[in-house]
């Protein structure tokens, strides 16, 4: 598609490369470039003249639920992001399709091997930065639910240091509104926690922010050791499968013991036995000998990261049709 107007954005084309259930591309508005994502479902029955009244009503209800969920998630994300969770700038509908807009991040396209090739202190600093970003989400009661290398972008700060940005909140949910069935859990099973795997198999287990801590344990091991935590890959397809079978994931010997202890705790079978993302951040900062700033202390009082009040509503975009037609 060439030069298509989506609300105030001009988009040259949308691609489905590595996109799952969406299309994506970049659009311009006011001379600036933005990341644009198109959701393939649900589709609002815009100008649908063939469906029965009952079917139209079902479609509208599905769209209303989708919009309510996305607005609640994006509201918490925007409120609790520390800047390294890339905020959602717009969520809107154009005709039958829903769209989401974020700032464009100039990604360095670093592989796991390239991250592992950085100095140890830099790798640990990046892990601490990611843990801090995820802890912000958790303070708002938001579970990312699809933390993996592909959903971490690396870019330069103004001071030319590499920093990490957390993206892709398509699988995210609020702890207060978890997926109703295992079929609603979407993500890379390589990083799934044991409880996520159980839920997929139909077990009624709580799904909480500690799912993300397990995923970070797997991801950080990749960054620090260059590979997954150690388990029998000939027997188990995924790390969580080994854990559910009573096997403890082993940590590579090259990782400093104090950090290895943090990783082991993150990879515990029981969610309540894992640390919070904030505790992971604190542990990494202590190992690096870096003090916690007054801003961080104010942002994360104590060790409770549960949202006590409802998130503020996301203001409706004045040019969006969704508020008028839903």
PDB file of N, CA and C in Angstrom, residues 257-304:
ATOM      1  N   UNK A 257      28.868 -15.917  40.647  1.00  0.00           N
ATOM      2  CA  UNK A 257      28.004 -16.689  41.524  1.00  0.00           C
ATOM      3  C   UNK A 257      26.859 -15.868  42.102  1.00  0.00           C
ATOM      4  N   UNK A 258      27.117 -14.625  42.474  1.00  0.00           N
ATOM      5  CA  UNK A 258      26.046 -13.804  43.047  1.00  0.00           C
ATOM      6  C   UNK A 258      24.944 -13.572  42.019  1.00  0.00           C
ATOM      7  N   UNK A 259      25.329 -13.352  40.766  1.00  0.00           N
ATOM      8  CA  UNK A 259      24.346 -13.181  39.697  1.00  0.00           C
ATOM      9  C   UNK A 259      23.680 -14.520  39.389  1.00  0.00           C
ATOM     10  N   UNK A 260      24.444 -15.603  39.431  1.00  0.00           N
ATOM     11  CA  UNK A 260      23.885 -16.940  39.200  1.00  0.00           C
ATOM     12  C   UNK A 260      22.790 -17.247  40.215  1.00  0.00           C
ATOM     13  N   UNK A 261      22.983 -16.834  41.456  1.00  0.00           N
ATOM     14  CA  UNK A 261      21.963 -17.046  42.484  1.00  0.00           C
ATOM     15  C   UNK A 261      20.673 -16.300  42.133  1.00  0.00           C
ATOM     16  N   UNK A 262      20.821 -15.083  41.594  1.00  0.00           N
ATOM     17  CA  UNK A 262      19.641 -14.321  41.183  1.00  0.00           C
ATOM     18  C   UNK A 262      18.905 -15.063  40.065  1.00  0.00           C
ATOM     19  N   UNK A 263      19.656 -15.555  39.092  1.00  0.00           N
ATOM     20  CA  UNK A 263      19.037 -16.275  37.978  1.00  0.00           C
ATOM     21  C   UNK A 263      18.338 -17.541  38.455  1.00  0.00           C
ATOM     22  N   UNK A 264      18.975 -18.283  39.349  1.00  0.00           N
ATOM     23  CA  UNK A 264      18.344 -19.508  39.860  1.00  0.00           C
ATOM     24  C   UNK A 264      17.011 -19.192  40.526  1.00  0.00           C
ATOM     25  N   UNK A 265      16.974 -18.107  41.286  1.00  0.00           N
ATOM     26  CA  UNK A 265      15.730 -17.737  41.961  1.00  0.00           C
ATOM     27  C   UNK A 265      14.658 -17.325  40.951  1.00  0.00           C
ATOM     28  N   UNK A 266      15.070 -16.703  39.844  1.00  0.00           N
ATOM     29  CA  UNK A 266      14.129 -16.292  38.806  1.00  0.00           C
ATOM     30  C   UNK A 266      13.529 -17.485  38.083  1.00  0.00           C
ATOM     31  N   UNK A 267      14.250 -18.603  38.082  1.00  0.00           N
ATOM     32  CA  UNK A 267      13.838 -19.794  37.335  1.00  0.00           C
ATOM     33  C   UNK A 267      13.199 -20.857  38.226  1.00  0.00           C
ATOM     34  N   UNK A 268      12.758 -20.456  39.406  1.00  0.00           N
ATOM     35  CA  UNK A 268      12.083 -21.388  40.313  1.00  0.00           C
ATOM     36  C   UNK A 268      10.765 -21.875  39.702  1.00  0.00           C
ATOM     37  N   UNK A 269      10.371 -23.083  40.072  1.00  0.00           N
ATOM     38  CA  UNK A 269       9.144 -23.673  39.539  1.00  0.00           C
ATOM     39  C   UNK A 269       7.903 -22.944  40.026  1.00  0.00           C
ATOM     40  N   UNK A 270       7.872 -22.577  41.302  1.00  0.00           N
ATOM     41  CA  UNK A 270       6.708 -21.923  41.891  1.00  0.00           C
ATOM     42  C   UNK A 270       6.837 -20.413  41.748  1.00  0.00           C
ATOM     43  N   UNK A 271       5.793 -19.788  41.250  1.00  0.00           N
ATOM     44  CA  UNK A 271       5.842 -18.353  40.992  1.00  0.00           C
ATOM     45  C   UNK A 271       6.157 -17.555  42.248  1.00  0.00           C
ATOM     46  N   UNK A 272       5.564 -17.966  43.380  1.00  0.00           N
ATOM     47  CA  UNK A 272       5.771 -17.200  44.615  1.00  0.00           C
ATOM     48  C   UNK A 272       7.190 -17.318  45.149  1.00  0.00           C
ATOM     49  N   UNK A 273       7.954 -18.295  44.667  1.00  0.00           N
ATOM     50  CA  UNK A 273       9.341 -18.450  45.109  1.00  0.00           C
ATOM     51  C   UNK A 273      10.299 -17.577  44.302  1.00  0.00           C
ATOM     52  N   UNK A 274       9.821 -16.986  43.235  1.00  0.00           N
ATOM     53  CA  UNK A 274      10.672 -16.108  42.432  1.00  0.00           C
ATOM     54  C   UNK A 274      10.679 -14.700  43.013  1.00  0.00           C
ATOM     55  N   UNK A 275      11.760 -13.964  42.794  1.00  0.00           N
ATOM     56  CA  UNK A 275      11.771 -12.564  43.226  1.00  0.00           C
ATOM     57  C   UNK A 275      10.884 -11.723  42.324  1.00  0.00           C
ATOM     58  N   UNK A 276      10.572 -10.523  42.758  1.00  0.00           N
ATOM     59  CA  UNK A 276       9.905  -9.579  41.873  1.00  0.00           C
ATOM     60  C   UNK A 276      10.939  -9.026  40.891  1.00  0.00           C
ATOM     61  N   UNK A 277      10.463  -8.423  39.824  1.00  0.00           N
ATOM     62  CA  UNK A 277      11.377  -7.792  38.869  1.00  0.00           C
ATOM     63  C   UNK A 277      12.154  -6.670  39.549  1.00  0.00           C
ATOM     64  N   UNK A 278      11.520  -5.994  40.482  1.00  0.00           N
ATOM     65  CA  UNK A 278      12.199  -4.929  41.224  1.00  0.00           C
ATOM     66  C   UNK A 278      13.334  -5.501  42.067  1.00  0.00           C
ATOM     67  N   UNK A 279      13.107  -6.628  42.702  1.00  0.00           N
ATOM     68  CA  UNK A 279      14.162  -7.265  43.494  1.00  0.00           C
ATOM     69  C   UNK A 279      15.303  -7.732  42.602  1.00  0.00           C
ATOM     70  N   UNK A 280      14.983  -8.184  41.393  1.00  0.00           N
ATOM     71  CA  UNK A 280      16.032  -8.556  40.438  1.00  0.00           C
ATOM     72  C   UNK A 280      16.866  -7.331  40.094  1.00  0.00           C
ATOM     73  N   UNK A 281      16.192  -6.232  39.817  1.00  0.00           N
ATOM     74  CA  UNK A 281      16.901  -4.984  39.512  1.00  0.00           C
ATOM     75  C   UNK A 281      17.828  -4.593  40.666  1.00  0.00           C
ATOM     76  N   UNK A 282      17.313  -4.632  41.880  1.00  0.00           N
ATOM     77  CA  UNK A 282      18.122  -4.251  43.038  1.00  0.00           C
ATOM     78  C   UNK A 282      19.339  -5.162  43.187  1.00  0.00           C
ATOM     79  N   UNK A 283      19.131  -6.463  42.989  1.00  0.00           N
ATOM     80  CA  UNK A 283      20.238  -7.404  43.111  1.00  0.00           C
ATOM     81  C   UNK A 283      21.331  -7.134  42.094  1.00  0.00           C
ATOM     82  N   UNK A 284      20.950  -6.847  40.858  1.00  0.00           N
ATOM     83  CA  UNK A 284      21.940  -6.555  39.819  1.00  0.00           C
ATOM     84  C   UNK A 284      22.643  -5.235  40.099  1.00  0.00           C
ATOM     85  N   UNK A 285      21.890  -4.247  40.569  1.00  0.00           N
ATOM     86  CA  UNK A 285      22.514  -2.963  40.884  1.00  0.00           C
ATOM     87  C   UNK A 285      23.517  -3.109  42.030  1.00  0.00           C
ATOM     88  N   UNK A 286      23.152  -3.909  43.036  1.00  0.00           N
ATOM     89  CA  UNK A 286      24.080  -4.115  44.157  1.00  0.00           C
ATOM     90  C   UNK A 286      25.353  -4.794  43.667  1.00  0.00           C
ATOM     91  N   UNK A 287      25.199  -5.792  42.793  1.00  0.00           N
ATOM     92  CA  UNK A 287      26.371  -6.488  42.278  1.00  0.00           C
ATOM     93  C   UNK A 287      27.275  -5.534  41.499  1.00  0.00           C
ATOM     94  N   UNK A 288      26.664  -4.620  40.776  1.00  0.00           N
ATOM     95  CA  UNK A 288      27.430  -3.651  39.999  1.00  0.00           C
ATOM     96  C   UNK A 288      27.980  -2.512  40.861  1.00  0.00           C
ATOM     97  N   UNK A 289      27.590  -2.484  42.132  1.00  0.00           N
ATOM     98  CA  UNK A 289      28.072  -1.436  43.021  1.00  0.00           C
ATOM     99  C   UNK A 289      27.458  -0.087  42.734  1.00  0.00           C
ATOM    100  N   UNK A 290      26.261  -0.084  42.145  1.00  0.00           N
ATOM    101  CA  UNK A 290      25.613   1.175  41.793  1.00  0.00           C
ATOM    102  C   UNK A 290      24.487   1.468  42.772  1.00  0.00           C
ATOM    103  N   UNK A 291      24.416   2.682  43.278  1.00  0.00           N
ATOM    104  CA  UNK A 291      23.351   3.035  44.216  1.00  0.00           C
ATOM    105  C   UNK A 291      22.010   3.176  43.504  1.00  0.00           C
ATOM    106  N   UNK A 292      20.945   2.971  44.248  1.00  0.00           N
ATOM    107  CA  UNK A 292      19.607   3.200  43.727  1.00  0.00           C
ATOM    108  C   UNK A 292      19.300   4.674  43.923  1.00  0.00           C
ATOM    109  N   UNK A 293      18.852   5.344  42.863  1.00  0.00           N
ATOM    110  CA  UNK A 293      18.630   6.783  42.931  1.00  0.00           C
ATOM    111  C   UNK A 293      17.371   7.118  43.709  1.00  0.00           C
ATOM    112  N   UNK A 294      17.274   8.372  44.113  1.00  0.00           N
ATOM    113  CA  UNK A 294      16.090   8.826  44.829  1.00  0.00           C
ATOM    114  C   UNK A 294      14.851   8.700  43.951  1.00  0.00           C
ATOM    115  N   UNK A 295      15.008   8.928  42.646  1.00  0.00           N
ATOM    116  CA  UNK A 295      13.879   8.792  41.723  1.00  0.00           C
ATOM    117  C   UNK A 295      13.365   7.362  41.728  1.00  0.00           C
ATOM    118  N   UNK A 296      14.278   6.386  41.686  1.00  0.00           N
ATOM    119  CA  UNK A 296      13.870   4.987  41.651  1.00  0.00           C
ATOM    120  C   UNK A 296      13.214   4.581  42.954  1.00  0.00           C
ATOM    121  N   UNK A 297      13.737   5.087  44.071  1.00  0.00           N
ATOM    122  CA  UNK A 297      13.141   4.772  45.368  1.00  0.00           C
ATOM    123  C   UNK A 297      11.727   5.312  45.448  1.00  0.00           C
ATOM    124  N   UNK A 298      11.534   6.533  44.939  1.00  0.00           N
ATOM    125  CA  UNK A 298      10.202   7.131  44.955  1.00  0.00           C
ATOM    126  C   UNK A 298       9.257   6.400  44.017  1.00  0.00           C
ATOM    127  N   UNK A 299       9.802   5.880  42.914  1.00  0.00           N
ATOM    128  CA  UNK A 299       8.965   5.199  41.931  1.00  0.00           C
ATOM    129  C   UNK A 299       8.496   3.834  42.404  1.00  0.00           C
ATOM    130  N   UNK A 300       9.275   3.193  43.275  1.00  0.00           N
ATOM    131  CA  UNK A 300       8.971   1.824  43.695  1.00  0.00           C
ATOM    132  C   UNK A 300       9.030   1.715  45.216  1.00  0.00           C
ATOM    133  N   UNK A 301       8.039   2.273  45.907  1.00  0.00           N
ATOM    134  CA  UNK A 301       8.051   2.198  47.366  1.00  0.00           C
ATOM    135  C   UNK A 301       7.893   0.767  47.844  1.00  0.00           C
ATOM    136  N   UNK A 302       8.788   0.347  48.719  1.00  0.00           N
ATOM    137  CA  UNK A 302       8.699  -1.002  49.272  1.00  0.00           C
ATOM    138  C   UNK A 302       8.873  -2.064  48.220  1.00  0.00           C
ATOM    139  N   UNK A 303       8.255  -3.225  48.451  1.00  0.00           N
ATOM    140  CA  UNK A 303       8.385  -4.341  47.528  1.00  0.00           C
ATOM    141  C   UNK A 303       7.052  -4.739  46.937  1.00  0.00           C
ATOM    142  N   UNK A 304       6.034  -3.917  47.132  1.00  0.00           N
ATOM    143  CA  UNK A 304       4.718  -4.231  46.581  1.00  0.00           C
ATOM    144  C   UNK A 304       4.531  -3.481  45.279  1.00  0.00           C
TER     145      UNK A 304
END
